[in-house]
Coordinates of C-alpha atoms and ligand atoms in Angstrom, one line a residue:
X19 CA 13.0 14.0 -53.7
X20 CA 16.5 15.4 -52.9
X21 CA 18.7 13.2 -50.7
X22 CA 21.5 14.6 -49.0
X23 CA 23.9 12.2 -47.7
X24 CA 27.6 12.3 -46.1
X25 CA 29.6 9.4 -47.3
X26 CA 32.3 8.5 -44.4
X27 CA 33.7 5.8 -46.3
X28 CA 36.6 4.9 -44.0
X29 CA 39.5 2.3 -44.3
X30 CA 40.7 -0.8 -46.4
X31 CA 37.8 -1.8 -48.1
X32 CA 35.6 0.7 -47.5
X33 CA 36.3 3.5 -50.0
X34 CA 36.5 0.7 -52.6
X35 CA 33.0 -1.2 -51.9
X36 CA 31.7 2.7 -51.5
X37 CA 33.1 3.2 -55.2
X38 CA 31.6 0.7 -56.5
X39 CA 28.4 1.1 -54.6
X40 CA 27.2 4.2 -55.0
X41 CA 27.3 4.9 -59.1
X42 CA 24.6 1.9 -58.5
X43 CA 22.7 4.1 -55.6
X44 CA 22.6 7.2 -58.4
X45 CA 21.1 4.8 -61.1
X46 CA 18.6 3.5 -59.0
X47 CA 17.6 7.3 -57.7
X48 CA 18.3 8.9 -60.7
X49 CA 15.5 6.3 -63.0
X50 CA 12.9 6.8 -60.3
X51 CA 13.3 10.8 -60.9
X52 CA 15.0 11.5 -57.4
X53 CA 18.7 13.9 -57.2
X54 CA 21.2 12.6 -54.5
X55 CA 24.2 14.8 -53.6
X56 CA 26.4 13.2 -51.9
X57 CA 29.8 14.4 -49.9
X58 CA 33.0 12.7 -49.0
X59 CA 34.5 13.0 -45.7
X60 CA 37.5 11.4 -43.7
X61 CA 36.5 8.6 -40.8
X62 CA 38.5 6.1 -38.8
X63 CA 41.6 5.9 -39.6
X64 CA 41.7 8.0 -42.7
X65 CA 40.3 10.7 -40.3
X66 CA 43.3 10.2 -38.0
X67 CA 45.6 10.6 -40.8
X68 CA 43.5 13.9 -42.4
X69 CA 42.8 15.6 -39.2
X70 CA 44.7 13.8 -36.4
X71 CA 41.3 12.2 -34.7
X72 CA 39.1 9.1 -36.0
X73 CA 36.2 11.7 -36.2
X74 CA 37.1 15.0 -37.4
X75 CA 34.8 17.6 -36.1
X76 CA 34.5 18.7 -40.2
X77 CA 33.3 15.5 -40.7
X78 CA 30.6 15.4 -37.9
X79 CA 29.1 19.1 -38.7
X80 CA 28.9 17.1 -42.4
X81 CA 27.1 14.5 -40.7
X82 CA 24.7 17.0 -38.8
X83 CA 23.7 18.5 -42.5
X84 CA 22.9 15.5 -44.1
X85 CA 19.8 13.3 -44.1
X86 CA 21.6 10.4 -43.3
X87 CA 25.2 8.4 -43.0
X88 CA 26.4 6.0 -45.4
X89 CA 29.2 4.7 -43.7
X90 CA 31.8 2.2 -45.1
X91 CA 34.3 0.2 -42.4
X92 CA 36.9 1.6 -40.0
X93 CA 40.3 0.7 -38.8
X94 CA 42.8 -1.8 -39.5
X95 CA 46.6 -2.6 -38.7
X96 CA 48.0 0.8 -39.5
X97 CA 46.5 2.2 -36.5
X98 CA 46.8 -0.8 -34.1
X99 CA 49.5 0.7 -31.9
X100 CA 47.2 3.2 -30.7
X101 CA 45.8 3.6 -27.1
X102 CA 42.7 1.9 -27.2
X103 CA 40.6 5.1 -26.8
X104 CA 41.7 6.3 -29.8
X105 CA 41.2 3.6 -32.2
X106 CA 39.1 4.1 -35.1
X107 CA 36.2 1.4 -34.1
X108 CA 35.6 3.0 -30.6
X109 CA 36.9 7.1 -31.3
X110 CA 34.4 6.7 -34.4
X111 CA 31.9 4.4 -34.4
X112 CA 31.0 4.7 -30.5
X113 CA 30.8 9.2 -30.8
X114 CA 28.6 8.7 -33.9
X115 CA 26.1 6.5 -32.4
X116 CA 26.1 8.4 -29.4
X117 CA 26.0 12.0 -30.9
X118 CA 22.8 11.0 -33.1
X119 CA 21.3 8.8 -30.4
X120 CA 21.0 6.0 -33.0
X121 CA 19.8 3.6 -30.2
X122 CA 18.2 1.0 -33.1
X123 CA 20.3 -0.9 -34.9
X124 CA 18.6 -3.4 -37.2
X125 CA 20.9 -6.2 -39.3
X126 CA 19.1 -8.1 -41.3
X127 CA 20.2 -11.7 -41.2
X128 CA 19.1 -12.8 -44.7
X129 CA 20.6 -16.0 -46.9
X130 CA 18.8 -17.1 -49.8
X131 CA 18.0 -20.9 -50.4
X132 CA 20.6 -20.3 -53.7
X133 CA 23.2 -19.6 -51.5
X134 CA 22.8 -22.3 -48.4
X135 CA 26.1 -23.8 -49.2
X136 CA 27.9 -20.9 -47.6
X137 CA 26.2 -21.2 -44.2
X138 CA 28.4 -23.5 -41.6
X139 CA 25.4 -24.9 -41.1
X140 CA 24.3 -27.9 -43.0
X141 CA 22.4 -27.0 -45.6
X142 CA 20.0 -29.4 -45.1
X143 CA 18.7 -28.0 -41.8
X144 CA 17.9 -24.6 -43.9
X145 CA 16.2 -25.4 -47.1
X146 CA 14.3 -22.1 -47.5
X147 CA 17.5 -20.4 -46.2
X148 CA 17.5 -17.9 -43.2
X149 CA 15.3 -14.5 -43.1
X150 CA 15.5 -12.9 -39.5
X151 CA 16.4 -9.3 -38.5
X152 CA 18.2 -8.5 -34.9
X153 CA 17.2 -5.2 -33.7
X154 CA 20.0 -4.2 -31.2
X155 CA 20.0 -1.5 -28.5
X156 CA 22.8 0.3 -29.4
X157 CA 23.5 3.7 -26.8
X158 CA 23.2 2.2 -23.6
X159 CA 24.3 -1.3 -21.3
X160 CA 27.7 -2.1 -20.9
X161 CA 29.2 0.0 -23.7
X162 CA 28.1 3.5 -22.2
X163 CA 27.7 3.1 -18.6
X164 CA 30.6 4.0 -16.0
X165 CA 33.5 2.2 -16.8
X166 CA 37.0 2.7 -15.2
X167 CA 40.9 0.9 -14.1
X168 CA 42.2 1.6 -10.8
X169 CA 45.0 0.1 -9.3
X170 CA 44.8 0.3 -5.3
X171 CA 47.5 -0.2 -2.7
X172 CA 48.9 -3.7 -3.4
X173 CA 48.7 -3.8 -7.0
X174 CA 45.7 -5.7 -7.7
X175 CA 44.3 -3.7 -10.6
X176 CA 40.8 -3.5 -11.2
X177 CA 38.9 -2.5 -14.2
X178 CA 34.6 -2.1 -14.1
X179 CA 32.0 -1.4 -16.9
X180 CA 28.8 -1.0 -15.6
X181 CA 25.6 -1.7 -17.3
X182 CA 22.6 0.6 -17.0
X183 CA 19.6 0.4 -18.5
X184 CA 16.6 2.8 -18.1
X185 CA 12.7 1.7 -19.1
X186 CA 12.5 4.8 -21.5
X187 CA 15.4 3.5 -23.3
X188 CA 13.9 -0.1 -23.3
X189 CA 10.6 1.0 -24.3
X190 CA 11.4 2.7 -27.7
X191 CA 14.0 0.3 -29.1
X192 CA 11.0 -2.2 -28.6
X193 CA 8.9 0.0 -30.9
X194 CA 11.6 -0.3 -33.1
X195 CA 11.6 -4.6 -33.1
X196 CA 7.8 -4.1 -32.9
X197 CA 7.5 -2.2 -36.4
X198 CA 10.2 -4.9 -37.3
X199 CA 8.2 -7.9 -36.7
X200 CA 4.7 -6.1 -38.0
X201 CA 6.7 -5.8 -41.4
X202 CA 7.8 -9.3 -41.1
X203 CA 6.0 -12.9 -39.2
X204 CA 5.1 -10.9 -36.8
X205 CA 7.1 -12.7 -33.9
X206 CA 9.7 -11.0 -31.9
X207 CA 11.8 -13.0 -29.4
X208 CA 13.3 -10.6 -26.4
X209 CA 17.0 -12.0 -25.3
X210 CA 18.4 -11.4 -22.1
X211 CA 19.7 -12.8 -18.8
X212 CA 16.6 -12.2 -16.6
X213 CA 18.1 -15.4 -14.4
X214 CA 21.6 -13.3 -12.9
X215 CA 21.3 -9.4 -13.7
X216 CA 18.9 -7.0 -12.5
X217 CA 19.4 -4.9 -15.9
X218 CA 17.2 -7.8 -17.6
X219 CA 15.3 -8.4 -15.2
X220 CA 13.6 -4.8 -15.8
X221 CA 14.7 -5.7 -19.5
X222 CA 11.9 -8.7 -19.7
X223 CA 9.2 -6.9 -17.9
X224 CA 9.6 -3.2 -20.2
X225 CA 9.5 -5.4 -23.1
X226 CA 6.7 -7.3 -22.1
X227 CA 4.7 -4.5 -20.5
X228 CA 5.2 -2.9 -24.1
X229 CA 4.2 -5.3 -26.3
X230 CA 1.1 -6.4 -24.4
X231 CA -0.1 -2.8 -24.5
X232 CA 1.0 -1.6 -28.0
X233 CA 1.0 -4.3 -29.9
X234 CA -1.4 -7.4 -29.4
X235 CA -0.4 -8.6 -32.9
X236 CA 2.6 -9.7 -32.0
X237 CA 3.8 -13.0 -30.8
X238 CA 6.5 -12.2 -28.0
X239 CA 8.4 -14.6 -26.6
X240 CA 12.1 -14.2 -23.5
X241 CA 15.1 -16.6 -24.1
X242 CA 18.2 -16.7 -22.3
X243 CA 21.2 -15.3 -24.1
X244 CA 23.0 -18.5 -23.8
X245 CA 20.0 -20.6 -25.0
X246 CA 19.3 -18.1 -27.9
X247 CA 23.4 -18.4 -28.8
X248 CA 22.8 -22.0 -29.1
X249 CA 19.1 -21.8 -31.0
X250 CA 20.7 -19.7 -33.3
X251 CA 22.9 -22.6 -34.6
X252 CA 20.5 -25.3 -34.1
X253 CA 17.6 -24.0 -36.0
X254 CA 18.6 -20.3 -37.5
X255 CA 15.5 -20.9 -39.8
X256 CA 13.2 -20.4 -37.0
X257 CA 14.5 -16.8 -36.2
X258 CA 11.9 -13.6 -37.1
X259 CA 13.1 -10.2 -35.0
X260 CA 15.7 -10.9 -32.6
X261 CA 15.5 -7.8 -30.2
X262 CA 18.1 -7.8 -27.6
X263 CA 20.6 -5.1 -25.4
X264 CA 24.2 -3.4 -26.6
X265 CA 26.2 -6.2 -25.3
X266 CA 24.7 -9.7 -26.5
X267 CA 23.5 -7.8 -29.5
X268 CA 26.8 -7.3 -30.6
X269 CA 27.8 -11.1 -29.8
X270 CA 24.7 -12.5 -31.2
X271 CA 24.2 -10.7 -34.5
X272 CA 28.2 -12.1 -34.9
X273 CA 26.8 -15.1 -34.6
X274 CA 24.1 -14.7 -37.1
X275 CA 26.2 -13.2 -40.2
X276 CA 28.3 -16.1 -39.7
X277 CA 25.9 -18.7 -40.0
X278 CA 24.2 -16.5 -42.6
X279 CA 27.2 -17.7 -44.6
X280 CA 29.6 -14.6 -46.1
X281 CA 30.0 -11.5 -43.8
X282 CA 30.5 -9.9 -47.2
X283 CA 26.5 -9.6 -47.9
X284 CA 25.6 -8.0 -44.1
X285 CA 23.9 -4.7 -44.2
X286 CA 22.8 -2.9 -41.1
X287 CA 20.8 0.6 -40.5
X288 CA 21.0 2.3 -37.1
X289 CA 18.6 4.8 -36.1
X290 CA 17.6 7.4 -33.3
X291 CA 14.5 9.2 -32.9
X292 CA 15.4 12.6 -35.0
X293 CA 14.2 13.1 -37.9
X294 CA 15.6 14.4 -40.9
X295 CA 14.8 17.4 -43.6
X296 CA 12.1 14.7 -45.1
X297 CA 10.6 13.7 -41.9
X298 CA 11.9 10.4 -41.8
X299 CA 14.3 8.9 -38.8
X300 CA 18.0 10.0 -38.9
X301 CA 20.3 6.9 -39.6
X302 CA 23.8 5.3 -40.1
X303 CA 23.8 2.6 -42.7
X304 CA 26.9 0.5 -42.8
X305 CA 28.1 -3.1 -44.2
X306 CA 28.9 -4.9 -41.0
X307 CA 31.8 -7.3 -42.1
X308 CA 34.6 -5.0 -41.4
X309 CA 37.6 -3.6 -43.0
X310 CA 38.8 -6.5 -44.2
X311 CA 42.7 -5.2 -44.6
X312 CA 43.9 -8.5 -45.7
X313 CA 42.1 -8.2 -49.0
X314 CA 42.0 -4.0 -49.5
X315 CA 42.9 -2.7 -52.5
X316 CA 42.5 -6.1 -54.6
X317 CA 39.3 -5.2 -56.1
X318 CA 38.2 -8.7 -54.5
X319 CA 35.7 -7.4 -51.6
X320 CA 31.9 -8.6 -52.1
X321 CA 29.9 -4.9 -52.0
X322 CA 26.6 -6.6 -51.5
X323 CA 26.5 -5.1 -47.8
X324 CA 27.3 -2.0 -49.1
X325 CA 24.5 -1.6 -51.5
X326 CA 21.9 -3.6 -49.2
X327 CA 23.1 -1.0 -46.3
X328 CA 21.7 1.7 -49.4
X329 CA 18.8 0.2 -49.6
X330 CA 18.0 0.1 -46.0
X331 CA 18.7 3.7 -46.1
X332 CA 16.7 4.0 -48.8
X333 CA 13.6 2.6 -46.8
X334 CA 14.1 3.7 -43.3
X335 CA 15.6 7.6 -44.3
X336 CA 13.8 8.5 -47.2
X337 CA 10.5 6.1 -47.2
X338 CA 11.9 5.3 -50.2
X339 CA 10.3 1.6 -50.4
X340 CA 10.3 0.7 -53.8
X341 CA 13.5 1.9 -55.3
X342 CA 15.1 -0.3 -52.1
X343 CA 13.1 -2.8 -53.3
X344 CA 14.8 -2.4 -57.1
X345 CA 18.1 -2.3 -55.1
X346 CA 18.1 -4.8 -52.7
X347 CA 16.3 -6.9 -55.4
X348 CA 19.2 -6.7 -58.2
X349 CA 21.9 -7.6 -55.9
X350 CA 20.0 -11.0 -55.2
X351 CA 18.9 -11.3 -58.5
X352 CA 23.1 -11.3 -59.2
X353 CA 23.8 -13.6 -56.5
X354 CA 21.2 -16.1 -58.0
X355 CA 22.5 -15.7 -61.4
X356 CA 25.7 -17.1 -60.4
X357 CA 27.8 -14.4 -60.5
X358 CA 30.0 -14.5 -57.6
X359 CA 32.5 -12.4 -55.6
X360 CA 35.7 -14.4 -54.2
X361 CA 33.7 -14.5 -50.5
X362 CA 30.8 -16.6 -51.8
X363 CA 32.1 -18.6 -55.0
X364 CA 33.4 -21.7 -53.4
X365 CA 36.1 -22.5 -55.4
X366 CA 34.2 -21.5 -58.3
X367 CA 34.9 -18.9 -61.1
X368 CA 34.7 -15.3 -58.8
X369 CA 34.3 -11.6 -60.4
X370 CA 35.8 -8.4 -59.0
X371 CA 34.0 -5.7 -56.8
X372 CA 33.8 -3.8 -59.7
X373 CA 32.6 -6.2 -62.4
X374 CA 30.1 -7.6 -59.4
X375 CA 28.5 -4.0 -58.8
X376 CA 28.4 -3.4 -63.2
X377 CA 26.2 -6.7 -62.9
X378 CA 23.9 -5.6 -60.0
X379 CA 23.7 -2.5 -62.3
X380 CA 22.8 -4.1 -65.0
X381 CA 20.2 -6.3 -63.5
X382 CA 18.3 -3.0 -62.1
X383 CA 15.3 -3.3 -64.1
Ligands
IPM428 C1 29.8 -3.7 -34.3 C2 31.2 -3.6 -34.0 C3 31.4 -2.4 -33.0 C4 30.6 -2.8 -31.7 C5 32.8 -2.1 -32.6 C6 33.7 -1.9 -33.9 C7 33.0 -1.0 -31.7 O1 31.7 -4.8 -33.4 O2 29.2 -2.7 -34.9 O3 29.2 -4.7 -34.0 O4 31.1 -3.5 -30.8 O5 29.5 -2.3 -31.7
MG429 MG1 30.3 -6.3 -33.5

């Protein structure tokens, strides 16, 4: 197979963890008799600085002829001052998602029982470790709808957001966490706030209107947001597929990486319904940590989330399960060597981004 990617490696970090990450990504293709070509192109800040806008319109039509995104982090301090508008997170990020109707974002929650110590959460309450996924809806609520600041006679400002939600776009993000959980346990918990806004209300009903007529296998189950906040530090352990809307999806799956220990190893895929040149779903793969300017251009950044966002691209854009599998697989099989980015060694002897991703490369199999 020939895979055609854009690489919109971004700021700080990202062009280093991307560096590092994808002479491992060639490897791994290469061995299994597969060509990648792959093309670098200004985003965030960098494209603010190239072209004068966080995403360049040469970087888009790049993004339109490629079979999928791998995406590295955006913005950072050098572009704070800017309206907020134009920042890199939300003139990036938010037109991209949008553009390719990537409505599915799936991040993988996932700490081994080797590396428990680096969860806040006592490491006796997770023996086995945590394996969940939270599929987020990622076009619509809060983040899309009408949103506005007026300032009326008297001077009391006002600012709204609105949140809309449509069953259509309920309905096929739920296929998405239903696929998730068939791959999985097979249980899917639906979060939302069915108990104050009308948006869940229909939210809880699409969902379970879906599930009981497409997929009887599956064990669904509604919580709260609040109540699924504070489950999610009680007992992380007992998390399968999460499946929530834009807004609590972005709180909650916070809340997950953290207690999933470094932010370092979190990978995420987000997907629409186009397909690419190989027939397989469109998607933007990025590490979910961030930026991380305070520790750029150190080689001391942990690209696990960077390769493990490859091998979810891997799987969901090419179909390409077993060479994910040989990915995703060497950079645990590192991790539970001992060998140790700065992020996840507690104190303990640490290796470079660089020497980490020679080890994962070494350990491919
Ligand atoms: C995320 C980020 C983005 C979001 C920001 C950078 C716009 O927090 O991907 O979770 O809120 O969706
Ligand atoms: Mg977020």
């Amino acid at each position: 197979m020939h895979l055609k990617i854009a690489v919109l490696a971004g700021d700080y970090i990202g062009p280093e963890v991307m560096d590092a990450a994808l002479p491992v990504l060639e490897t791994v293709l290469k061995r299994a008799g597969h060509t990648l070509e792959h093309s670098a192109h200004p985003v965030g800040g960098a494209g603010i600085d190239a072209a004068g806008k966080a995403l360049p319109d040469a970087t888009l039509d790049a993004a339109r002829a490629a079979d999928a995104i791998l995406f590295g982090s955006v913005g950072g301090p050098k572009w704070e001052h800017l309206p907020p508008a134009e920042q890199p997170e939300r003139a990036a990020l938010l037109p991209l998602r949008k553009h390719f109707k990537l409505f599915a974002n799936l991040r993988p929650g996932f700490l081994p029982a080797a590396l428990a110590g680096a969860s806040p959460i006592r490491a006796e309450r997770i023996p086995a470790g945590i394996d969940m996924v939270c599929v987020r809806e990622l076009t619509g609520g809060l983040y899309f709808g009408k949103k506005g600041t007026t300032t009326p006679a008297g001077g009391d400002t006002e600012a709204f957001d609105t949140m809309v939600y449509r069953k259509s776009e309920i309905e096929r993000v739920t296929d998405v966490a239903v696929a998730a959980a068939r791959s999985r346990g097979k249980r899917l918990l639906s979060v939302d706030k069915a108990n104050v806004l009308e948006c869940s209300v229909l939210w809880r009903r699409v969902v379970s209107e879906r599930v009981a007529a497409t997929a009887p296998d599956i064990t669904l189950s509604h919580m709260y947001v609040d109540a699924a906040a504070m489950q999610l530090v009680r007992d992380p352990a007992s998390f399968d597929v999460l499946l929530t809307e834009n807004m609590f999806g972005d709180i909650l799956s916070d809340e997950m990486a953290v207690v999933c220990g470094s932010l370092g190893m979190l990978s995420s895929a987000s997907l629409g319904a186009d397909k690419n040149r190989h027939g397989f779903p469109f998607g933007l793969y990025e590490p979910a940590g961030g930026s991380a300017p305070d520790i750029a251009g150190k080689n001391l950044a942990n690209p696990s989330a960077q390769l493990l966002s490859a091998a979810l691209m891997l799987r969901h854009s090419f179909g390409l399960n077993a060479e994910a599998d040989v990915l995703a697989g060497a950079v645990n099989a590192t991790v539970a060597a001992g060998i140790r980015t700065a992020d996840i060694a507690f104190g303990a002897p640490a290796v470079g981004t660089r020497e980490f991703a020679a080890e994962v490369l070494r350990r491919l199999g």
